[in-house]
XYZ file of C-alpha atoms in Angstrom:
181
model
C -12.953 9.793 24.383
C -15.286 11.911 22.250
C -18.032 13.894 23.885
C -21.499 13.524 21.953
C -24.841 15.008 22.889
C -27.004 12.632 20.397
C -27.415 9.786 22.906
C -28.850 12.014 25.502
C -32.370 11.283 26.288
C -32.435 7.911 24.600
C -32.320 4.415 25.432
C -28.774 4.191 24.190
C -27.271 4.698 27.443
C -29.898 3.307 29.859
C -31.194 0.183 28.252
C -28.359 -0.545 25.696
C -25.847 -3.206 26.379
C -22.976 -1.074 26.790
C -20.410 -2.517 28.816
C -19.462 -0.790 32.011
C -17.799 2.469 31.349
C -18.383 2.475 27.558
C -20.850 5.505 28.012
C -20.628 8.112 30.844
C -22.870 11.259 31.046
C -20.947 14.195 32.733
C -21.649 17.921 32.990
C -19.706 19.767 30.339
C -16.901 21.638 32.349
C -17.569 24.755 29.972
C -21.254 25.137 29.901
C -22.454 22.847 32.677
C -24.946 21.067 30.365
C -24.998 17.240 30.428
C -22.745 15.406 27.568
C -22.217 11.799 27.064
C -18.563 10.553 26.807
C -17.798 7.687 24.646
C -14.417 5.922 23.993
C -12.479 6.355 20.975
C -12.589 3.798 18.266
C -9.481 1.581 17.841
C -9.942 -0.866 15.036
C -7.709 -3.677 14.776
C -6.912 -2.455 11.153
C -7.928 0.579 8.887
C -8.094 0.400 5.059
C -8.214 3.390 3.168
C -8.139 3.706 -0.667
C -5.960 6.699 -2.243
C -4.639 8.094 -5.318
C -0.991 7.561 -4.790
C 1.449 5.907 -2.312
C 5.131 5.297 -2.350
C 6.784 2.025 -1.031
C 7.502 3.853 2.276
C 3.834 4.384 2.909
C 3.690 8.050 2.432
C 0.191 8.831 1.147
C -0.800 11.513 -1.433
C -4.669 12.333 -1.789
C -5.876 14.766 -4.436
C -9.037 16.709 -3.752
C -10.981 16.256 -0.715
C -9.159 14.400 2.181
C -12.126 13.617 4.468
C -11.310 11.426 7.269
C -8.742 9.290 5.886
C -5.809 10.687 7.867
C -7.752 10.142 11.224
C -8.657 6.587 9.996
C -5.134 5.934 9.358
C -3.970 6.897 12.740
C -6.757 5.132 14.428
C -6.110 1.563 13.346
C -3.666 -0.813 15.177
C -2.751 -1.709 11.622
C -3.218 0.549 8.461
C -3.581 -0.829 4.900
C -3.437 1.462 1.856
C -4.814 0.481 -1.316
C -3.966 2.828 -4.010
C -4.607 3.475 -7.602
C -0.757 3.501 -8.153
C 2.500 3.125 -6.267
C 4.797 5.733 -7.287
C 8.541 6.341 -6.553
C 9.417 7.684 -3.234
C 11.303 10.427 -5.216
C 7.938 11.757 -6.434
C 6.500 12.027 -3.104
C 9.757 13.779 -1.917
C 9.522 16.374 -4.770
C 5.954 17.353 -3.700
C 5.796 16.799 0.147
C 2.849 19.087 0.454
C 0.524 16.578 -1.118
C 1.629 13.876 1.565
C -1.363 13.901 3.812
C -0.597 10.633 5.533
C 3.118 9.978 6.415
C 4.439 6.519 6.139
C 4.918 5.989 9.758
C 1.272 5.501 10.133
C 1.103 2.843 7.163
C 1.762 -0.796 7.806
C 0.925 -2.255 4.298
C 0.769 -0.884 0.830
C -1.367 -2.481 -1.911
C -1.530 -1.260 -5.503
C -5.158 -1.667 -6.570
C -6.256 0.108 -9.652
C -9.838 0.774 -9.822
C -10.042 -0.265 -6.248
C -12.871 2.092 -5.419
C -15.222 1.118 -8.286
C -18.208 1.608 -8.681
C -17.340 4.837 -6.750
C -15.082 7.478 -7.879
C -11.414 8.498 -7.413
C -10.694 12.083 -8.019
C -8.397 12.573 -11.023
C -8.642 8.938 -11.933
C -12.321 7.894 -12.794
C -15.858 8.779 -12.054
C -18.572 6.842 -10.299
C -20.487 4.264 -12.356
C -23.960 5.342 -11.587
C -25.632 2.671 -13.700
C -23.851 0.041 -11.641
C -24.538 1.695 -8.487
C -28.339 1.911 -9.423
C -28.558 -1.685 -10.516
C -26.870 -2.874 -7.338
C -29.129 -0.531 -5.353
C -32.295 -1.912 -7.071
C -31.206 -5.569 -6.861
C -30.024 -5.771 -3.434
C -33.471 -4.599 -1.959
C -34.332 -8.240 -1.319
C -32.140 -11.183 -0.046
C -32.660 -13.065 -3.323
C -31.497 -9.995 -5.322
C -28.437 -9.666 -3.088
C -27.655 -13.297 -3.462
C -27.807 -12.860 -7.141
C -25.347 -9.781 -7.115
C -23.105 -11.878 -4.791
C -22.956 -14.911 -7.174
C -22.533 -12.736 -10.283
C -20.183 -10.079 -9.219
C -18.296 -11.613 -6.230
C -18.354 -15.229 -5.897
C -18.087 -16.112 -9.862
C -14.736 -14.143 -10.129
C -11.295 -15.201 -8.810
C -10.094 -11.761 -7.656
C -10.540 -8.175 -8.319
C -9.095 -8.068 -11.821
C -11.753 -10.766 -12.622
C -14.300 -8.408 -11.299
C -13.130 -5.641 -13.490
C -13.117 -7.990 -16.358
C -16.787 -8.786 -15.773
C -17.646 -5.043 -15.683
C -15.363 -4.463 -18.985
C -12.781 -2.482 -20.250
C -14.885 -0.193 -22.628
C -17.232 0.691 -19.686
C -14.153 1.533 -17.349
C -12.629 3.610 -20.029
C -15.481 5.782 -20.140
C -15.218 6.475 -16.580
C -11.615 7.719 -16.682
C -11.218 11.238 -15.482
C -10.672 14.071 -18.022
C -8.083 16.515 -16.630
C -8.261 19.075 -15.421
C -11.868 18.385 -14.441
C -11.046 15.497 -12.094
C -13.929 13.154 -13.005
């Protein structure tokens, strides 16, 4: 469970359709102040995208790790999408870079440019132009449908999507080491 104060004084507890015992208010054992307890999240599966993973599922993340470690441990099954699958020997020679051990990973998928149009540190920068286009276009249902038709439904798979974006555009986004983006 997790204690949260943000739900106190709101209708989320009193009028929301929480199932019984999904949100409980108690007095904090340390301060005596009211605090709301909510159950931990246990998704059927967690999907994370990282820089590198080996075939045993050992994940290496460059830069900010964020919540990926917790997410990998939370899911009943964890799927790791990676920019590249590397040899196990590489992860063994640099064990301090392994932030999620393979014991928490169920499936490994090599997925280059898998975070596009967002960025992956040391691999590519974000495509701000595409993000702005998406944001502007998807303000309406018709715009969203147009984006869906053009970039998702009209392509067979992720590689088809990347071809639609264009190799020249993607190459301009490649990271310049040692800067990371």
